[in-house]
CSV table of N, CA and C in Angstrom, one decimal:
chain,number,residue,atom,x,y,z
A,3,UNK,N,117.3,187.6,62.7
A,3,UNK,CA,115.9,187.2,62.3
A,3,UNK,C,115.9,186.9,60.8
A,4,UNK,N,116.4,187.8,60.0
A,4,UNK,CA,116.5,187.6,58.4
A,4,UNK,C,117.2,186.4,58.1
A,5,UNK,N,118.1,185.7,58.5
A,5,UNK,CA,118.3,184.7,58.7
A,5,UNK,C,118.2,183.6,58.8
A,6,UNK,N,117.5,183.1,59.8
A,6,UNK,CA,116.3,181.9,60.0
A,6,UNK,C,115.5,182.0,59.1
A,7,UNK,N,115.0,183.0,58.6
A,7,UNK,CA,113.9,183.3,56.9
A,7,UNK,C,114.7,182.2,56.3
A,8,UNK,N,116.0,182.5,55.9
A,8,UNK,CA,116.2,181.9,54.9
A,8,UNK,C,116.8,180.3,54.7
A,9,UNK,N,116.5,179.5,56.4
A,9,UNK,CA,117.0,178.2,56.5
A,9,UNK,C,116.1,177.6,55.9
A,10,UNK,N,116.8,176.5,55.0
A,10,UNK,CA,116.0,175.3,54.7
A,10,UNK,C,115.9,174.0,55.7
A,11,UNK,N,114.7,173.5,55.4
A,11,UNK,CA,114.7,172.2,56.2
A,11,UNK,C,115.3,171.6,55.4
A,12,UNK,N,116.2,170.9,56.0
A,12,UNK,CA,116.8,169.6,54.8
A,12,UNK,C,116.3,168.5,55.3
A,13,UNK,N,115.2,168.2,56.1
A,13,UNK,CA,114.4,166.5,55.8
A,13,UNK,C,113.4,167.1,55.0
A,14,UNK,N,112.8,167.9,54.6
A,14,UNK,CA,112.1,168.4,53.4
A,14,UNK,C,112.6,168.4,52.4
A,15,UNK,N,113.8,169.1,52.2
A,15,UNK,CA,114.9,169.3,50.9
A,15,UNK,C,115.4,168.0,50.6
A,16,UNK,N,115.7,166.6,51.5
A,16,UNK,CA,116.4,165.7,51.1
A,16,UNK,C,114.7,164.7,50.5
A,17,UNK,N,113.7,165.0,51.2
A,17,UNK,CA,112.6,164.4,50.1
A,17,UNK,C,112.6,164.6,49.2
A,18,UNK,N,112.8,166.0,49.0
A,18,UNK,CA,112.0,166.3,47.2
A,18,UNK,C,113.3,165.9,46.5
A,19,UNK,N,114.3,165.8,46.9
A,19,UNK,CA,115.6,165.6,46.1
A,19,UNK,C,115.1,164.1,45.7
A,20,UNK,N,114.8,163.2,47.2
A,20,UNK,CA,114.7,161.6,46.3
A,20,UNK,C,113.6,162.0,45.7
A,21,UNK,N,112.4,162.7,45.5
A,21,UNK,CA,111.0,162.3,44.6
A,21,UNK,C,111.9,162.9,43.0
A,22,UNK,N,112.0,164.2,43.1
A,22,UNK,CA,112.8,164.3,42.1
A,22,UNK,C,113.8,163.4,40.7
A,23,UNK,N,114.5,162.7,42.1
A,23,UNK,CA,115.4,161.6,41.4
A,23,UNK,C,114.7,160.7,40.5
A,24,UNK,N,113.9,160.5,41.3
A,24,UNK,CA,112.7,158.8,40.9
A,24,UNK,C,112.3,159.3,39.6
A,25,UNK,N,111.6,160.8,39.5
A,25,UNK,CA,110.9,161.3,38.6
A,25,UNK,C,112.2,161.0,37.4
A,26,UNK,N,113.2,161.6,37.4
A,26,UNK,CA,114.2,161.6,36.6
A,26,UNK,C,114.9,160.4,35.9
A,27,UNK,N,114.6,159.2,37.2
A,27,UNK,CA,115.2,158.3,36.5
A,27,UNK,C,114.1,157.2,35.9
A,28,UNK,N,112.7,157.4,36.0
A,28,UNK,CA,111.9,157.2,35.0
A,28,UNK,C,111.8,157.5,33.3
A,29,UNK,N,112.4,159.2,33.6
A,29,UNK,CA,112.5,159.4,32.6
A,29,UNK,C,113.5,158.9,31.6
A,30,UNK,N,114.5,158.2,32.1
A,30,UNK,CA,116.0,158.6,31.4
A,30,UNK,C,116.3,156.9,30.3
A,31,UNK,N,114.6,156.2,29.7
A,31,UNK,CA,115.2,155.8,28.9
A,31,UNK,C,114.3,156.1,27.6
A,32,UNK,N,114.9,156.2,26.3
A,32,UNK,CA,114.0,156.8,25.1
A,32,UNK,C,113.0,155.9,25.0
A,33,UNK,N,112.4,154.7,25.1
A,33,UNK,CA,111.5,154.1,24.6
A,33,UNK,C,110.6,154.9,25.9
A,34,UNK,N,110.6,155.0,26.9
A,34,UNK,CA,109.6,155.7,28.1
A,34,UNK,C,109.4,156.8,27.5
A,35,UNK,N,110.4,157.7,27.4
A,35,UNK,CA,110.1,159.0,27.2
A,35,UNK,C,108.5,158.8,25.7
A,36,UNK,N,109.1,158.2,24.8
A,36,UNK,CA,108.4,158.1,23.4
A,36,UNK,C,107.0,157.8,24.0
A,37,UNK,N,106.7,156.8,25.0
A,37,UNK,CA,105.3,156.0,25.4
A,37,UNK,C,105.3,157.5,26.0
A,38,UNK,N,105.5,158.2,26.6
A,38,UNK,CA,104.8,159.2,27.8
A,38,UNK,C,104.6,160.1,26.6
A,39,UNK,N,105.2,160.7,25.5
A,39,UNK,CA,104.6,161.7,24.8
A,39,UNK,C,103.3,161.3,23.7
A,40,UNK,N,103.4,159.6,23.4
A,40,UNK,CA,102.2,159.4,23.1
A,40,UNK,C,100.8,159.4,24.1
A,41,UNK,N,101.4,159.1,25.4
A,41,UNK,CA,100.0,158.9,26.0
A,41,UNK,C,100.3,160.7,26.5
A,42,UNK,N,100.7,161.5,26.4
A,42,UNK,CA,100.4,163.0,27.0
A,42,UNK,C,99.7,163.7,25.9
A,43,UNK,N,99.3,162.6,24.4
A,43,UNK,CA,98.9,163.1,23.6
A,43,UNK,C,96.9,162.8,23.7
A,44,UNK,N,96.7,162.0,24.5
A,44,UNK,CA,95.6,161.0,24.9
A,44,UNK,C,96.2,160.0,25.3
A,45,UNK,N,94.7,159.7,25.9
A,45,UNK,CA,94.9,157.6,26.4
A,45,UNK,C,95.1,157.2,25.2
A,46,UNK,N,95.7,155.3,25.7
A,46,UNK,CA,96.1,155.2,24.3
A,46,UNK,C,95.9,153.3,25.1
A,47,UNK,N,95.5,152.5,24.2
A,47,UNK,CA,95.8,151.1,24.4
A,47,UNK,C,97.3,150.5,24.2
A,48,UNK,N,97.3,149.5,24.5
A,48,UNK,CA,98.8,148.6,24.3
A,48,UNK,C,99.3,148.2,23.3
A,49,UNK,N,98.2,147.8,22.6
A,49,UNK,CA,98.0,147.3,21.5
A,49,UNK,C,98.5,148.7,19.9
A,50,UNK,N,97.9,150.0,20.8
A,50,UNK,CA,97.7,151.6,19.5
A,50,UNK,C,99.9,151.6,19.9
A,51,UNK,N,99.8,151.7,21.2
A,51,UNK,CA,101.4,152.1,21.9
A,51,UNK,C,102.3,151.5,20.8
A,52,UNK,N,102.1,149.8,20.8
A,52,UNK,CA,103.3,148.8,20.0
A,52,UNK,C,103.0,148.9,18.6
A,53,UNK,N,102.5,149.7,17.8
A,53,UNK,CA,102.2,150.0,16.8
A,53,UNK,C,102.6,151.3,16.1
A,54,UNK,N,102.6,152.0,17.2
A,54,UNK,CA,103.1,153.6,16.8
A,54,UNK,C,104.3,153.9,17.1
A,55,UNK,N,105.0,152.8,17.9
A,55,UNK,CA,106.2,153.6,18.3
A,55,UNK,C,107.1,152.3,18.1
A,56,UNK,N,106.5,151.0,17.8
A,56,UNK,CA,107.3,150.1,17.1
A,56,UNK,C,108.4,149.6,18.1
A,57,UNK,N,107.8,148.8,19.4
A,57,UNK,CA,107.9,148.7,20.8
A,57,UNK,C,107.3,147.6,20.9
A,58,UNK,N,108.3,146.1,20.9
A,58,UNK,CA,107.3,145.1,21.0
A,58,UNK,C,107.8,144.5,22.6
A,59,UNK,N,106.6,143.6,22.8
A,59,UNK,CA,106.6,142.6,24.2
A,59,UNK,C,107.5,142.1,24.0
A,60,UNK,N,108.1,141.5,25.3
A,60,UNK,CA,108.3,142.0,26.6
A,60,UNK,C,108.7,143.6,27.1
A,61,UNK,N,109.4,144.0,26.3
A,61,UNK,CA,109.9,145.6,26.6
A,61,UNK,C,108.8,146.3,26.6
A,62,UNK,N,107.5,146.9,26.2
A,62,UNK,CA,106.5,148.0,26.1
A,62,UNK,C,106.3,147.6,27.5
A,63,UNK,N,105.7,146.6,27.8
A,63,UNK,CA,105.3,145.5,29.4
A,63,UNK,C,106.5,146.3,30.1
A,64,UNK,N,107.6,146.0,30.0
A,64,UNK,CA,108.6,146.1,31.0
A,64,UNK,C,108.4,148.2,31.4
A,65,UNK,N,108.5,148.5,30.2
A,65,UNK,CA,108.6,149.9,30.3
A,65,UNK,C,107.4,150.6,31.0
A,66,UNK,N,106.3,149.9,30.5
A,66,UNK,CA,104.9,150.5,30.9
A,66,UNK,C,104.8,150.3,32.5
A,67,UNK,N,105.2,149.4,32.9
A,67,UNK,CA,105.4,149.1,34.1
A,67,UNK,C,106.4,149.8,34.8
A,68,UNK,N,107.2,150.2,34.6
A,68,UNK,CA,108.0,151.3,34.7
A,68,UNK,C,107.3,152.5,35.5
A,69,UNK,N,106.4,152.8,34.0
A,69,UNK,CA,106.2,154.0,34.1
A,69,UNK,C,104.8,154.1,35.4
A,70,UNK,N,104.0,152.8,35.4
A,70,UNK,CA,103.3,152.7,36.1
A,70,UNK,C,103.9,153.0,37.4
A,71,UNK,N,104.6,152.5,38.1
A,71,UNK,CA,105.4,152.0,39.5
A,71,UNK,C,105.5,153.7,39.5
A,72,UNK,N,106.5,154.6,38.6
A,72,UNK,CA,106.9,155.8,39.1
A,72,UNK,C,105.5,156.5,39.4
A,73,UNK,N,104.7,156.1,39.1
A,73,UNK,CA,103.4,157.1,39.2
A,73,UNK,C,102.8,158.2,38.1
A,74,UNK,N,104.0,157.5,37.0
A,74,UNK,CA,103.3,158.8,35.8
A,74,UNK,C,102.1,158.4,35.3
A,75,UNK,N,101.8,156.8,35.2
A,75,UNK,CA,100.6,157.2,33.9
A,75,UNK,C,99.8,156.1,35.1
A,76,UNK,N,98.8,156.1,34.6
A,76,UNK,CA,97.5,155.3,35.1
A,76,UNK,C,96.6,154.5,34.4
A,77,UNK,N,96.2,153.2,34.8
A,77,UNK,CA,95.8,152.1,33.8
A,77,UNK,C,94.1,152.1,33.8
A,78,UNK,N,93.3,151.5,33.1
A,78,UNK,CA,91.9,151.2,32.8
A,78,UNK,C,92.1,150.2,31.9
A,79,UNK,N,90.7,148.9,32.5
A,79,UNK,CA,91.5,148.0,31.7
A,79,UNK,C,89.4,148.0,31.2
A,80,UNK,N,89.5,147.6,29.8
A,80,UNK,CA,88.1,147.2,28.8
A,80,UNK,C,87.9,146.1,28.2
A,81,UNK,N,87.8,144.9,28.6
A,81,UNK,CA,87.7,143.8,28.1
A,81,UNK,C,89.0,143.2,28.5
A,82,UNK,N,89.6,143.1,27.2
A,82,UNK,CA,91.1,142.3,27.1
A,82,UNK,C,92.2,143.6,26.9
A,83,UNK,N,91.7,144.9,26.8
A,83,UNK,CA,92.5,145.8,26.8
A,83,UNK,C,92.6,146.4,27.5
A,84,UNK,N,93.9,147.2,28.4
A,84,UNK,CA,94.2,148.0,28.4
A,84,UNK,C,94.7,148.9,28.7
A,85,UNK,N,94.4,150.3,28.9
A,85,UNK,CA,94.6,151.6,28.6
A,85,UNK,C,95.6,152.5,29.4
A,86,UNK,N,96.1,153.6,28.8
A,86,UNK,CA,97.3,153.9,29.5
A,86,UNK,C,96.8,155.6,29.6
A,87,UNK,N,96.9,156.4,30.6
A,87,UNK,CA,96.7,157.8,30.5
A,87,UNK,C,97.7,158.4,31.6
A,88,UNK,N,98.0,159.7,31.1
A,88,UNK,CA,98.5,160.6,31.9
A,88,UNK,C,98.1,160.3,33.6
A,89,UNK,N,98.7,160.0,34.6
A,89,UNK,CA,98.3,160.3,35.9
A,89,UNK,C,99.5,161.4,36.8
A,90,UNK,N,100.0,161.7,36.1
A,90,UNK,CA,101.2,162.8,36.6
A,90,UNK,C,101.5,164.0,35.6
A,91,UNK,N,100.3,165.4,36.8
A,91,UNK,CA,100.3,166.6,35.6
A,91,UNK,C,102.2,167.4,35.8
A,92,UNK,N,102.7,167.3,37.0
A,92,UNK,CA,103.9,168.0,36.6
A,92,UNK,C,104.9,167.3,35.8
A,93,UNK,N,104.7,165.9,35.6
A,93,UNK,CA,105.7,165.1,34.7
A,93,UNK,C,105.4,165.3,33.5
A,94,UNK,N,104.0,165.4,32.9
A,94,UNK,CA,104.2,165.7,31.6
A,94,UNK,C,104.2,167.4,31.8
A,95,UNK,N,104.2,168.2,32.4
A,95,UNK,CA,105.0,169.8,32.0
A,95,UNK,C,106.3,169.0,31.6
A,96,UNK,N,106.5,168.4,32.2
A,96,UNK,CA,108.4,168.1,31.8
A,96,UNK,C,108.4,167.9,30.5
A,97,UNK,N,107.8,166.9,30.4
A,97,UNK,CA,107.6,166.2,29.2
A,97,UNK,C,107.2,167.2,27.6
A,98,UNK,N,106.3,167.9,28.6
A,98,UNK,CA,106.2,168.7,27.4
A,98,UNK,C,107.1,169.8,26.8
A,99,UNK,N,108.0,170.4,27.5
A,99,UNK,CA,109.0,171.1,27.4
A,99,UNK,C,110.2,170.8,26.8
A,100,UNK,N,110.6,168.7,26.8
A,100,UNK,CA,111.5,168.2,26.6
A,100,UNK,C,110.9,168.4,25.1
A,101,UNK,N,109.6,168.1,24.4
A,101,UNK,CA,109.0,167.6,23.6
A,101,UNK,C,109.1,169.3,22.6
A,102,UNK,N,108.9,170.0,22.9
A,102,UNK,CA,109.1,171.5,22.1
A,102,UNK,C,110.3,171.4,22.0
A,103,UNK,N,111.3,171.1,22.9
A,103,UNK,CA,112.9,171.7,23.0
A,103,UNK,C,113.2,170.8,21.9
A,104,UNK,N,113.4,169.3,21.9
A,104,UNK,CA,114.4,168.6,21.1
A,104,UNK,C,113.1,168.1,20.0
A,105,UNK,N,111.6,167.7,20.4
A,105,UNK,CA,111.2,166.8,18.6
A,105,UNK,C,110.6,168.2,17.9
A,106,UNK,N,109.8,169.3,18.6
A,106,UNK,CA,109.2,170.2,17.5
A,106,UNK,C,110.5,171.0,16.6
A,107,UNK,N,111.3,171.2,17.3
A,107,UNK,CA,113.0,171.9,17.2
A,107,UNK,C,113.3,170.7,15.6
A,108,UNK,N,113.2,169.8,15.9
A,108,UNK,CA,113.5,168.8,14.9
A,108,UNK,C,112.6,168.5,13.7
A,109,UNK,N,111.6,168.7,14.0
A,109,UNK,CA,110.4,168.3,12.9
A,109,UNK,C,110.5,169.5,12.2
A,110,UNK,N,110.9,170.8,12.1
A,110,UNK,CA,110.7,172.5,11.8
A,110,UNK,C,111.5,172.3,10.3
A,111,UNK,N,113.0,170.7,10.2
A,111,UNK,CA,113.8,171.1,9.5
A,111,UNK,C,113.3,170.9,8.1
């Protein structure tokens, strides 16, 4: 009986593994990671993004879109702008952890 406690379902286990992956390989290029810690700081326009992080068209487009598709951030559009916000609270935990570990670790020196 203790036993069967401890099986895993692997069509369960093999989902989170692919959601996991997706999450992961969103993350894994620096110009995304940079856009996710500016917008985990607030929303932010397209226009504030290529400005602060010195990220021009076509690539911010390509990336934001990226990050759109994976499900991290979420758009609102105001006129001719727009806007980019957090839509994935466990991605930025990540994010935020990466963000203490390697830039606060770095800004300290």
């Amino acid at each position: 009986m203790l036993m069967a406690r401890n099986l895993i379902d692997l069509k369960k286990m093999q989902h989170s593994a692919g959601e996991a992956v997706k999450l992961l390989k969103a993350l894994t290029h620096p110009d995304r990671m940079l856009l996710l810690c500016q917008i985990s700081k607030g929303e932010r326009c397209v226009g504030e993004l290529e400005n602060l992080l010195n990220i021009h068209q076509p690539m911010l487009s390509q990336h934001l879109g990226a990050l759109k598709r994976a499900k991290l951030v979420k758009t609102r559009r105001v006129g001719k702008n727009i806007y980019y916000a957090v839509a994935n609270d466990f991605a930025m935990s990540i994010i935020d952890q990466l963000y203490r570990h390697y830039c606060l670790k770095n800004m300290l020196i």
